[in-house]
PDB file of C-alpha atoms and ligand atoms in Angstrom:
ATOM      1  CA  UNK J   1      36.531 -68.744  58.628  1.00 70.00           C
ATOM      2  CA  UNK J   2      40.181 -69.549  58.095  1.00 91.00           C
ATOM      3  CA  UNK J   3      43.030 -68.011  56.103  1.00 96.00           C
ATOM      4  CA  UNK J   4      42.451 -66.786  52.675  1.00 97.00           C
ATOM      5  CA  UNK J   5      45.325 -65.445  50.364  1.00 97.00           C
ATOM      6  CA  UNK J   6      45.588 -61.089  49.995  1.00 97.00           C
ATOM      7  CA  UNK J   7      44.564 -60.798  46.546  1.00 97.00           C
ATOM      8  CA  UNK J   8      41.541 -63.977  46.472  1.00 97.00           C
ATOM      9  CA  UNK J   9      40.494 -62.157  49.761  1.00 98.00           C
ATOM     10  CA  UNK J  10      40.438 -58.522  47.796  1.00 98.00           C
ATOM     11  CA  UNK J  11      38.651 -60.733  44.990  1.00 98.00           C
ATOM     12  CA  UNK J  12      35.863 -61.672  47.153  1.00 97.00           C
ATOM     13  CA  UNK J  13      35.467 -58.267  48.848  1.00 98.00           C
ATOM     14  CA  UNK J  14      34.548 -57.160  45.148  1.00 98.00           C
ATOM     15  CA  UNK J  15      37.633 -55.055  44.413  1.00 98.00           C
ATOM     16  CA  UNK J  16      38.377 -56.940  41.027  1.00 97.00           C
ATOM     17  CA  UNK J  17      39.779 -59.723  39.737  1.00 97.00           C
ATOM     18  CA  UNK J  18      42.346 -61.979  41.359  1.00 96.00           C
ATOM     19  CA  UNK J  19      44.790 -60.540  38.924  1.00 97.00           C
ATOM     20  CA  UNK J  20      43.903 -56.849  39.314  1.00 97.00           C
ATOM     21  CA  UNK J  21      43.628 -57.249  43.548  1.00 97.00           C
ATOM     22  CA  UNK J  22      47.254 -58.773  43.082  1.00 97.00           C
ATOM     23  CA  UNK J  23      48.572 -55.471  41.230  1.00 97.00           C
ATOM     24  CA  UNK J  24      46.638 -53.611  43.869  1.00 97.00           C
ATOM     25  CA  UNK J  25      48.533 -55.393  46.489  1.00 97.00           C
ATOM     26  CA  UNK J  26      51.857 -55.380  44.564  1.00 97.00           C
ATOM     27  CA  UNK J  27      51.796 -51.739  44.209  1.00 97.00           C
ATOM     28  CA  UNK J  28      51.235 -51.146  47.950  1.00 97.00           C
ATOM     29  CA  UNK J  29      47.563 -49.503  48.326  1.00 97.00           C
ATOM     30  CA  UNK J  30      46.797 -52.429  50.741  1.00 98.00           C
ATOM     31  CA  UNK J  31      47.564 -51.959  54.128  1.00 97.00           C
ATOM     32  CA  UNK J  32      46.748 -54.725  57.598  1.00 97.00           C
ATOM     33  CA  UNK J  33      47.035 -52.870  60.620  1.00 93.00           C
ATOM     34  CA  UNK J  34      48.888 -49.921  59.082  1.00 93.00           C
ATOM     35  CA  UNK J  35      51.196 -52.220  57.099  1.00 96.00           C
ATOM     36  CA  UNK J  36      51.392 -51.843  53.651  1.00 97.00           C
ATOM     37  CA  UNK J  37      51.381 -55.802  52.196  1.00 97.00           C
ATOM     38  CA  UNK J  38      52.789 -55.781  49.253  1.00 97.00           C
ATOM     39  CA  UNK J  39      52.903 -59.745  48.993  1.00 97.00           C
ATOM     40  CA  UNK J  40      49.021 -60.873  47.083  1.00 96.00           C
ATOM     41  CA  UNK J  41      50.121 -64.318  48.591  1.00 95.00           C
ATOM     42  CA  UNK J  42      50.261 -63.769  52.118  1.00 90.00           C
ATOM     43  CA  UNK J  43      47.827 -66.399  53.453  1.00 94.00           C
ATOM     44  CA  UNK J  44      45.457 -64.304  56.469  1.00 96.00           C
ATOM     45  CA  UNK J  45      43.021 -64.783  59.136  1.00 97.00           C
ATOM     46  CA  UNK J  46      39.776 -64.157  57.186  1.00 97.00           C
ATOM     47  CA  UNK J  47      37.728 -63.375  60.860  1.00 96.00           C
ATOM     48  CA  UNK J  48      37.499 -59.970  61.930  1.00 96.00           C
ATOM     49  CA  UNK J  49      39.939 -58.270  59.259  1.00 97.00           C
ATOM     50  CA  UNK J  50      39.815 -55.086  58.570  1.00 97.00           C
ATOM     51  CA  UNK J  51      42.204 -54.240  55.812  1.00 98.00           C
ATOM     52  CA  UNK J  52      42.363 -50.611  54.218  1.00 98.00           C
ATOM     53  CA  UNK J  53      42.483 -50.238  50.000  1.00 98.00           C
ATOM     54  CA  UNK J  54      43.811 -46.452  48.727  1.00 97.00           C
ATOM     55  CA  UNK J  55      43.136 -45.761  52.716  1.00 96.00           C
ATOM     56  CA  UNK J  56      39.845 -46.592  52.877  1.00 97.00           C
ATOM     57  CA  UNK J  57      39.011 -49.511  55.618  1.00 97.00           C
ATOM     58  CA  UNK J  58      36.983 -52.371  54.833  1.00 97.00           C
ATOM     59  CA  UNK J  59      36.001 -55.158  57.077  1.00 98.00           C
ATOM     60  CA  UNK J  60      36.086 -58.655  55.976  1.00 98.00           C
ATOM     61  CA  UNK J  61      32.457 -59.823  55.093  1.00 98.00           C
ATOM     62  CA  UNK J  62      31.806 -63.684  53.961  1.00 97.00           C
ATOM     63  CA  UNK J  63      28.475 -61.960  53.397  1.00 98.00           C
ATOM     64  CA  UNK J  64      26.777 -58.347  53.585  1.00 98.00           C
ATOM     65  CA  UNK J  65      23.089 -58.160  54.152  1.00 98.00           C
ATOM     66  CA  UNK J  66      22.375 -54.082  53.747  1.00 98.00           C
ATOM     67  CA  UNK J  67      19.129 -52.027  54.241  1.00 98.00           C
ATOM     68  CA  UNK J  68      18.337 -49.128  51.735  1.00 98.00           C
ATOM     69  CA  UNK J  69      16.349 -47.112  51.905  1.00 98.00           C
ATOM     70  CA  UNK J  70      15.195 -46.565  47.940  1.00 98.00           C
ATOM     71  CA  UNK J  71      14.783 -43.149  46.808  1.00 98.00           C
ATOM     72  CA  UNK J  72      11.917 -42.718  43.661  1.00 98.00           C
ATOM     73  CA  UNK J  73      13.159 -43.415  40.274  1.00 97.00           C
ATOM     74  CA  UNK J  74      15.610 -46.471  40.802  1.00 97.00           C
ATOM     75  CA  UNK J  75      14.852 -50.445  39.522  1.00 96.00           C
ATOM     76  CA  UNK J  76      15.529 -53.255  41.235  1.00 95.00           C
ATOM     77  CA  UNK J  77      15.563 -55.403  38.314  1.00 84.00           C
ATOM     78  CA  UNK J  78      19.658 -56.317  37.603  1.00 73.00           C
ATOM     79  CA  UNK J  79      19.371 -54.951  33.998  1.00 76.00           C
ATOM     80  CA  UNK J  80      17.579 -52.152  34.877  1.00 68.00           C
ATOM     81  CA  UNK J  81      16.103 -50.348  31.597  1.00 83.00           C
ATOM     82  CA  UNK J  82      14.400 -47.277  31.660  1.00 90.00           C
ATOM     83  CA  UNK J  83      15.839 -45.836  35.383  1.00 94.00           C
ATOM     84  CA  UNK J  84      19.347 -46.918  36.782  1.00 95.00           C
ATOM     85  CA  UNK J  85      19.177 -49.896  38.980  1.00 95.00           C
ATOM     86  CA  UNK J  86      19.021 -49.982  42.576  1.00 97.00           C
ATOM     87  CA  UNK J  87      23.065 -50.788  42.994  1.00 96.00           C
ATOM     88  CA  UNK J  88      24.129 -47.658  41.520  1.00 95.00           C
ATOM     89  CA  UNK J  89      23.714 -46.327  44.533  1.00 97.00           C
ATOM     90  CA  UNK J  90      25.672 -48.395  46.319  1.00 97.00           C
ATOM     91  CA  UNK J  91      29.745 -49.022  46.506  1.00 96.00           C
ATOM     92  CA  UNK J  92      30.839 -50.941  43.052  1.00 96.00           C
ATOM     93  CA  UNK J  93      32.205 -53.144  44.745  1.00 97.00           C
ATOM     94  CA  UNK J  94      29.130 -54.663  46.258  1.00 97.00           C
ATOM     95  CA  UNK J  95      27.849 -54.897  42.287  1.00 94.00           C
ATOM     96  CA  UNK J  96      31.066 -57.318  41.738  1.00 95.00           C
ATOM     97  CA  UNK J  97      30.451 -59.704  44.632  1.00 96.00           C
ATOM     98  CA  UNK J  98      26.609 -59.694  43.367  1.00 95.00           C
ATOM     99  CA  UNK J  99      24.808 -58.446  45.705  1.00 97.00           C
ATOM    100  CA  UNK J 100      20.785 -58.120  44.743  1.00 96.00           C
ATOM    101  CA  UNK J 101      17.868 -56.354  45.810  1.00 96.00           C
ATOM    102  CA  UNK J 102      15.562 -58.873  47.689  1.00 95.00           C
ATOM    103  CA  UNK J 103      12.552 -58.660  46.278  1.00 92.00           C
ATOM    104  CA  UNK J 104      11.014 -55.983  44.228  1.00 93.00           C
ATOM    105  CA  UNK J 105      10.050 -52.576  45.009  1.00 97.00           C
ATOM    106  CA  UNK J 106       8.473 -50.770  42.151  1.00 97.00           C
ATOM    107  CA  UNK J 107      10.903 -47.910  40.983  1.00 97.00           C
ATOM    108  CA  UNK J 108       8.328 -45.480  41.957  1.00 98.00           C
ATOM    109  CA  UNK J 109       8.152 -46.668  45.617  1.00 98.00           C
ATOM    110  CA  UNK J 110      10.276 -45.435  47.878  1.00 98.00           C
ATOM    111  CA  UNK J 111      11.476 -47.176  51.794  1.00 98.00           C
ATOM    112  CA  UNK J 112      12.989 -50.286  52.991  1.00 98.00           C
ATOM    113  CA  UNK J 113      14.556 -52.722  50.095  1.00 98.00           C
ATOM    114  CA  UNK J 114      17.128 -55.025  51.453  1.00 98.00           C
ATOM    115  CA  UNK J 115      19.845 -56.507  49.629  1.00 98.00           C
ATOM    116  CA  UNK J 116      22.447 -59.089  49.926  1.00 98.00           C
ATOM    117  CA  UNK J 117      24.836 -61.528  47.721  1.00 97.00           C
ATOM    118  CA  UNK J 118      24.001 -64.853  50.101  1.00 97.00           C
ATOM    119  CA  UNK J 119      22.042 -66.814  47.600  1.00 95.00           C
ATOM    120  CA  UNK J 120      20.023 -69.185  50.653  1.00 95.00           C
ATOM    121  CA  UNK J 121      19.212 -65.742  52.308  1.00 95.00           C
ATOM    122  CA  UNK J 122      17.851 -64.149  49.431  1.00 94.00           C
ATOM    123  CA  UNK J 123      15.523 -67.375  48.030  1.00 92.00           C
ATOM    124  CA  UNK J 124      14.267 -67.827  52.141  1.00 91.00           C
ATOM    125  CA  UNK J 125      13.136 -64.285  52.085  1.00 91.00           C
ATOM    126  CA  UNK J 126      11.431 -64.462  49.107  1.00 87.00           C
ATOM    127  CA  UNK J 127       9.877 -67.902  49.657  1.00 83.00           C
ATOM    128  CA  UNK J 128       5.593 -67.040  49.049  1.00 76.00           C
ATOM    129  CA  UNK J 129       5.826 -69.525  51.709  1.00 82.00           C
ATOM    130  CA  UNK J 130       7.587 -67.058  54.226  1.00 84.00           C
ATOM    131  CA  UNK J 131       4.629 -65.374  55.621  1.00 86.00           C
ATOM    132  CA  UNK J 132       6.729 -62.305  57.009  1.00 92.00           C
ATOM    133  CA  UNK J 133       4.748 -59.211  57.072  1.00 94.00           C
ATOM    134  CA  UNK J 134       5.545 -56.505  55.184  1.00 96.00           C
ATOM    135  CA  UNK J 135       4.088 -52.929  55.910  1.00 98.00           C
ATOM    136  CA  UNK J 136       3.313 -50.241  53.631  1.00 98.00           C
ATOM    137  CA  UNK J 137       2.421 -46.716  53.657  1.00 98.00           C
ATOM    138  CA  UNK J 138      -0.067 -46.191  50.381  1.00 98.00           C
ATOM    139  CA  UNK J 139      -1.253 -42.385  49.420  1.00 98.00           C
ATOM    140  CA  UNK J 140      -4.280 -42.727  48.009  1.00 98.00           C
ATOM    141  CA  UNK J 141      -6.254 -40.414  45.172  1.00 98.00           C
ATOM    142  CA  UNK J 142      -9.513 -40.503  46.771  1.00 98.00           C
ATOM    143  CA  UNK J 143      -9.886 -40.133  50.732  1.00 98.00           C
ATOM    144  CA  UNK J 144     -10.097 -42.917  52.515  1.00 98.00           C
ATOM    145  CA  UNK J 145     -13.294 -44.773  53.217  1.00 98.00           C
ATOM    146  CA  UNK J 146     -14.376 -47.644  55.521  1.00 97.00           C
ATOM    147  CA  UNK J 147     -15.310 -48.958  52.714  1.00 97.00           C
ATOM    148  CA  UNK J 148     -12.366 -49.009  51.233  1.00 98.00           C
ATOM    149  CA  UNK J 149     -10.350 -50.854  54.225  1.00 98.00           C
ATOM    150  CA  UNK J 150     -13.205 -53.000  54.528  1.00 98.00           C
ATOM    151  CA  UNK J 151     -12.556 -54.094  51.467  1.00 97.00           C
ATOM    152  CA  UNK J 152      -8.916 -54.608  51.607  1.00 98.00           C
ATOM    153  CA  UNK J 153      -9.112 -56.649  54.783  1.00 98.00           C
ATOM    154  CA  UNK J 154     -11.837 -58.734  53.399  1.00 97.00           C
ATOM    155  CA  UNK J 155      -9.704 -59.736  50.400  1.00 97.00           C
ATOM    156  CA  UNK J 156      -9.921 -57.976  46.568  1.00 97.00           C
ATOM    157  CA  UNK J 157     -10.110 -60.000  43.546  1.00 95.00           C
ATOM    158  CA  UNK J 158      -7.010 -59.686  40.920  1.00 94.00           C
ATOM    159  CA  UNK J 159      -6.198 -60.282  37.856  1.00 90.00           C
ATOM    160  CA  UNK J 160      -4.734 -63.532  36.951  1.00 89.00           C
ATOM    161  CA  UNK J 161      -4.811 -64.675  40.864  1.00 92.00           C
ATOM    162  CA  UNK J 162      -6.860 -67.384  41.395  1.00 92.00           C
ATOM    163  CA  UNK J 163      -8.011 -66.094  44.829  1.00 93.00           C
ATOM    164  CA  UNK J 164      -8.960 -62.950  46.444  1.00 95.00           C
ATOM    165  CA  UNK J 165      -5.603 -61.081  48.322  1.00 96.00           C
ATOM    166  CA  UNK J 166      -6.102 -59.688  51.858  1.00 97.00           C
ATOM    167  CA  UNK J 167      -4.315 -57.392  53.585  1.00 97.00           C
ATOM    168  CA  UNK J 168      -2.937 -58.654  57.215  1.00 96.00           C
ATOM    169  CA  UNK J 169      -3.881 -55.317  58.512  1.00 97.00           C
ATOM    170  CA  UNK J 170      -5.539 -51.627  57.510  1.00 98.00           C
ATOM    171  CA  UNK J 171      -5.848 -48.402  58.996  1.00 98.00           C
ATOM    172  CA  UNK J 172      -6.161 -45.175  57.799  1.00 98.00           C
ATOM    173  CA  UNK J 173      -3.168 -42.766  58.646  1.00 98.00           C
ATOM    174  CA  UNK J 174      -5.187 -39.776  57.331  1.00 98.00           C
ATOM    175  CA  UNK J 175      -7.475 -38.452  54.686  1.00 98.00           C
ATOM    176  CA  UNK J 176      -5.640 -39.546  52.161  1.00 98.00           C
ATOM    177  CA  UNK J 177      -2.591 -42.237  53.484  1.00 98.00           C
ATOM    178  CA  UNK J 178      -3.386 -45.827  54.588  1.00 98.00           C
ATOM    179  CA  UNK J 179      -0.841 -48.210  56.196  1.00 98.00           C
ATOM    180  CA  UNK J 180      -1.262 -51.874  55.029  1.00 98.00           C
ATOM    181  CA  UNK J 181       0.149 -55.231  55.794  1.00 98.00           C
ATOM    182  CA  UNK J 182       0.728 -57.736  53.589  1.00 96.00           C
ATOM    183  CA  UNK J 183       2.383 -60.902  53.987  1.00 93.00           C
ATOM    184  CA  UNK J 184       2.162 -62.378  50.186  1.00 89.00           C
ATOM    185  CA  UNK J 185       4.588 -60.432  47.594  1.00 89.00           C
ATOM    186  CA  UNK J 186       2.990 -60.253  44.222  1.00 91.00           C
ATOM    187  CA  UNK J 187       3.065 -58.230  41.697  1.00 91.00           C
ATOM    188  CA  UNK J 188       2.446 -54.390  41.960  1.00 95.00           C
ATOM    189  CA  UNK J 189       0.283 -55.909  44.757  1.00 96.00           C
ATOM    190  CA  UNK J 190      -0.625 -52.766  46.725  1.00 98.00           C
ATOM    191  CA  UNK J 191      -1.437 -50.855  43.634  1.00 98.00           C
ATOM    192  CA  UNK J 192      -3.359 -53.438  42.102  1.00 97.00           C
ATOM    193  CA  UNK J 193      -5.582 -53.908  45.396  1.00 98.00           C
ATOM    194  CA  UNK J 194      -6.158 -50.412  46.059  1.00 98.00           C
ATOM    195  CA  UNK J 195      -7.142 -50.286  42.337  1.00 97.00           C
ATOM    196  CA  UNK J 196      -9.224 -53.170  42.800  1.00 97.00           C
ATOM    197  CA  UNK J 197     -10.933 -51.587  45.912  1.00 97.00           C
ATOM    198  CA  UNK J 198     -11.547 -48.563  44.051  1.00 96.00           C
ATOM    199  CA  UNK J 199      -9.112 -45.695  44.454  1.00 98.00           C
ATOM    200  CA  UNK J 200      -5.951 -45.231  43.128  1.00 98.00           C
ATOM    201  CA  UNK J 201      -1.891 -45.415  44.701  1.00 98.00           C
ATOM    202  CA  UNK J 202      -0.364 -42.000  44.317  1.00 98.00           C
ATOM    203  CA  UNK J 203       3.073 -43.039  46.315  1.00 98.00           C
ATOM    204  CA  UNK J 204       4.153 -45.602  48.002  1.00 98.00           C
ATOM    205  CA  UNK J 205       6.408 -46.565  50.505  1.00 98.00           C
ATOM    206  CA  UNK J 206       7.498 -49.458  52.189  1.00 98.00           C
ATOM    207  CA  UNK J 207       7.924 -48.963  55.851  1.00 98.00           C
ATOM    208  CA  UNK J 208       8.827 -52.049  58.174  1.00 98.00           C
ATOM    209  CA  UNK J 209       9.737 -55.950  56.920  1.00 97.00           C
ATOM    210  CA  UNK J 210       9.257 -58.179  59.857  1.00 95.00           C
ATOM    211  CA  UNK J 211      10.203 -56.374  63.019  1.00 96.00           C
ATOM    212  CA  UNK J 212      12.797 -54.441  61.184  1.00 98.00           C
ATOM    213  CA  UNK J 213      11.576 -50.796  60.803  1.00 98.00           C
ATOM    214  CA  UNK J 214      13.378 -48.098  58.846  1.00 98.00           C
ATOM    215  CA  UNK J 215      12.208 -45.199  61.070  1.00 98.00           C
ATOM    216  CA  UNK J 216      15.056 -47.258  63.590  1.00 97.00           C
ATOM    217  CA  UNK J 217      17.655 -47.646  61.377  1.00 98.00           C
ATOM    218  CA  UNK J 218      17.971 -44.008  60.995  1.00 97.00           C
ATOM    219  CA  UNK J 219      18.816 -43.906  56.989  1.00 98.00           C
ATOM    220  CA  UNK J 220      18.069 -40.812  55.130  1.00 98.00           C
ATOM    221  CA  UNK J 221      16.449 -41.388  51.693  1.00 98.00           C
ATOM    222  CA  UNK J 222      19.563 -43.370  49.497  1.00 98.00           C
ATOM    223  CA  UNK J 223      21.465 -43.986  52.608  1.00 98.00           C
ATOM    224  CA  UNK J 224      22.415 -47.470  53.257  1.00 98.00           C
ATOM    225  CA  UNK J 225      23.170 -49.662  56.223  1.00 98.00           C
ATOM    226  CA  UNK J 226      24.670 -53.240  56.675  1.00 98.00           C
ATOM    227  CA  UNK J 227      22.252 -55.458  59.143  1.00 98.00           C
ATOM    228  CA  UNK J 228      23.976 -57.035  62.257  1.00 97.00           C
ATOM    229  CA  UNK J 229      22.519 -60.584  63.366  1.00 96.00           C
ATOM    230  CA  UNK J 230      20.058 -58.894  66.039  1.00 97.00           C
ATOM    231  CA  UNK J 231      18.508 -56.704  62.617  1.00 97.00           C
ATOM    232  CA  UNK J 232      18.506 -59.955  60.845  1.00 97.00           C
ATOM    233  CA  UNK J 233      16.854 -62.481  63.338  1.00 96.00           C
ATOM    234  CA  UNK J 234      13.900 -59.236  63.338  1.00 96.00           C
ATOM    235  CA  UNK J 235      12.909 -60.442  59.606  1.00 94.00           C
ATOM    236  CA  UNK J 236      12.143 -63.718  60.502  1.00 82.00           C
ATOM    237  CA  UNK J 237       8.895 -65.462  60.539  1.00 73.00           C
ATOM    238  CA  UNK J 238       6.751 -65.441  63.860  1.00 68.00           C
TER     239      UNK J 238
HETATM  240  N1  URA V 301       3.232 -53.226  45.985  1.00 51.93           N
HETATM  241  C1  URA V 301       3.300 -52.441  44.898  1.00 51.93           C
HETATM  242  O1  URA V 301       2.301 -52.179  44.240  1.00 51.93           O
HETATM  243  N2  URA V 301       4.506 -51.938  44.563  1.00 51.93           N
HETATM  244  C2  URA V 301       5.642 -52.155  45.270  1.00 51.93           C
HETATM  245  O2  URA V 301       6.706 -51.629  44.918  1.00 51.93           O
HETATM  246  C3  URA V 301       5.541 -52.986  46.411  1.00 51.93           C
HETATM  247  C4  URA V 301       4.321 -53.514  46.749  1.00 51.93           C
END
């Protein structure tokens, strides 16, 4: 990774700007290996720092690739409108190096949203041509019906798509609570097929990208995780 100087390191951590993380530095709330640096142009190993700011400890990321999992009543658009966005719940400082949701979750649906400021990761995970499956759990107004995952699995006509959308997979959980698997990512997509099939969504909540299931990482709803490289190599492609 290579050496970096204190206060452009502190810049791309997401504590400020260059000029601000240099006053941070200069006024001592920076510490190495309980040091306090008070010199912004110290040039230091980037790999494997961990660095504390007003005593917290922070390790150096290039990158962070984090797992929520999304309460109701957030967006995951960046100027969210009528709920507070997604990052809000998150550190600022992860807001400041730009990290975005990946992908969309509705902000009604709850589960597994991942997020992450490297550009390449974000556009390969969102690729329609990245046929990673994505699992749902879908409450559903009416009970479920064979009919109903029959007609899921056998594809549903939507508006403004020019061919019927399938489901990977169906089953019915209980009476009223399907799990589905989609691999495409359009718009409102459960909610419009369910509609299509002839019931209605009542909640929804994404359960498992890939192989990487939220039940195993353990996060209460609004708690956050970063992903190691084992998590990450789970949410590629078969
Ligand atoms: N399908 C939907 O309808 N909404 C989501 O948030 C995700 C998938």
């Amino acid at each position: 990774m290579g050496k970096m100087t204190l206060d452009r390191i502190l810049q791309t951590q997401g504590f400020g700007t260059r000029k601000w993380c240099g006053e941070l530095v200069a006024d001592g709330e920076v510490c190495i290996s309980g040091q306090v640096i008070t010199d912004s142009r110290m040039p230091i190993e980037t790999a494997g720092l961990v660095f504390t700011v007003f005593g917290e400890p922070w390790l150096y990321r290039e990158h962070v690739y984090i797992a929520l999992n999304k309460p109701a009543g957030f967006e995951c658009s960046r100027k969210a409108s009528h709920h507070p966005g997604v990052l809000t719940i998150l550190p600022e400082q992860f807001a400041r190096r730009d990290v975005q949701p990946v992908g969309r979750l509705d902000h009604d649906t709850t589960g597994l949203l991942l997020m992450s400021d490297d550009g390449p990761f974000i556009h390969a995970q969102s690729s329609p041509r990245r046929h990673v499956p994505k699992v749902y759990q879908a409450t559903t107004h009416d009970p479920v019906t064979p009919e109903l995952l029959a007609g899921l699995l056998s594809g549903v006509k939507l508006h403004d798509e020019p061919a019927p959308l399938a489901a990977s997979t169906c089953r019915a959980v209980d009476a009223h609570l399907i799990e589905i698997v989609l691999e495409q990512g359009k718009y409102h997509q459960v909610k419009r097929m369910l509609a299509a099939a002839g019931n209605h969504c009542v909640a929804l909540r994404r359960t498992q990208i890939g192989g990487l299931r939220l039940d195993q990482l353990g996060l209460a709803e609004g708690e956050w995780c970063y992903l190691d490289d084992a998590q990450l190599a789970l949410l590629k492609p078969d």
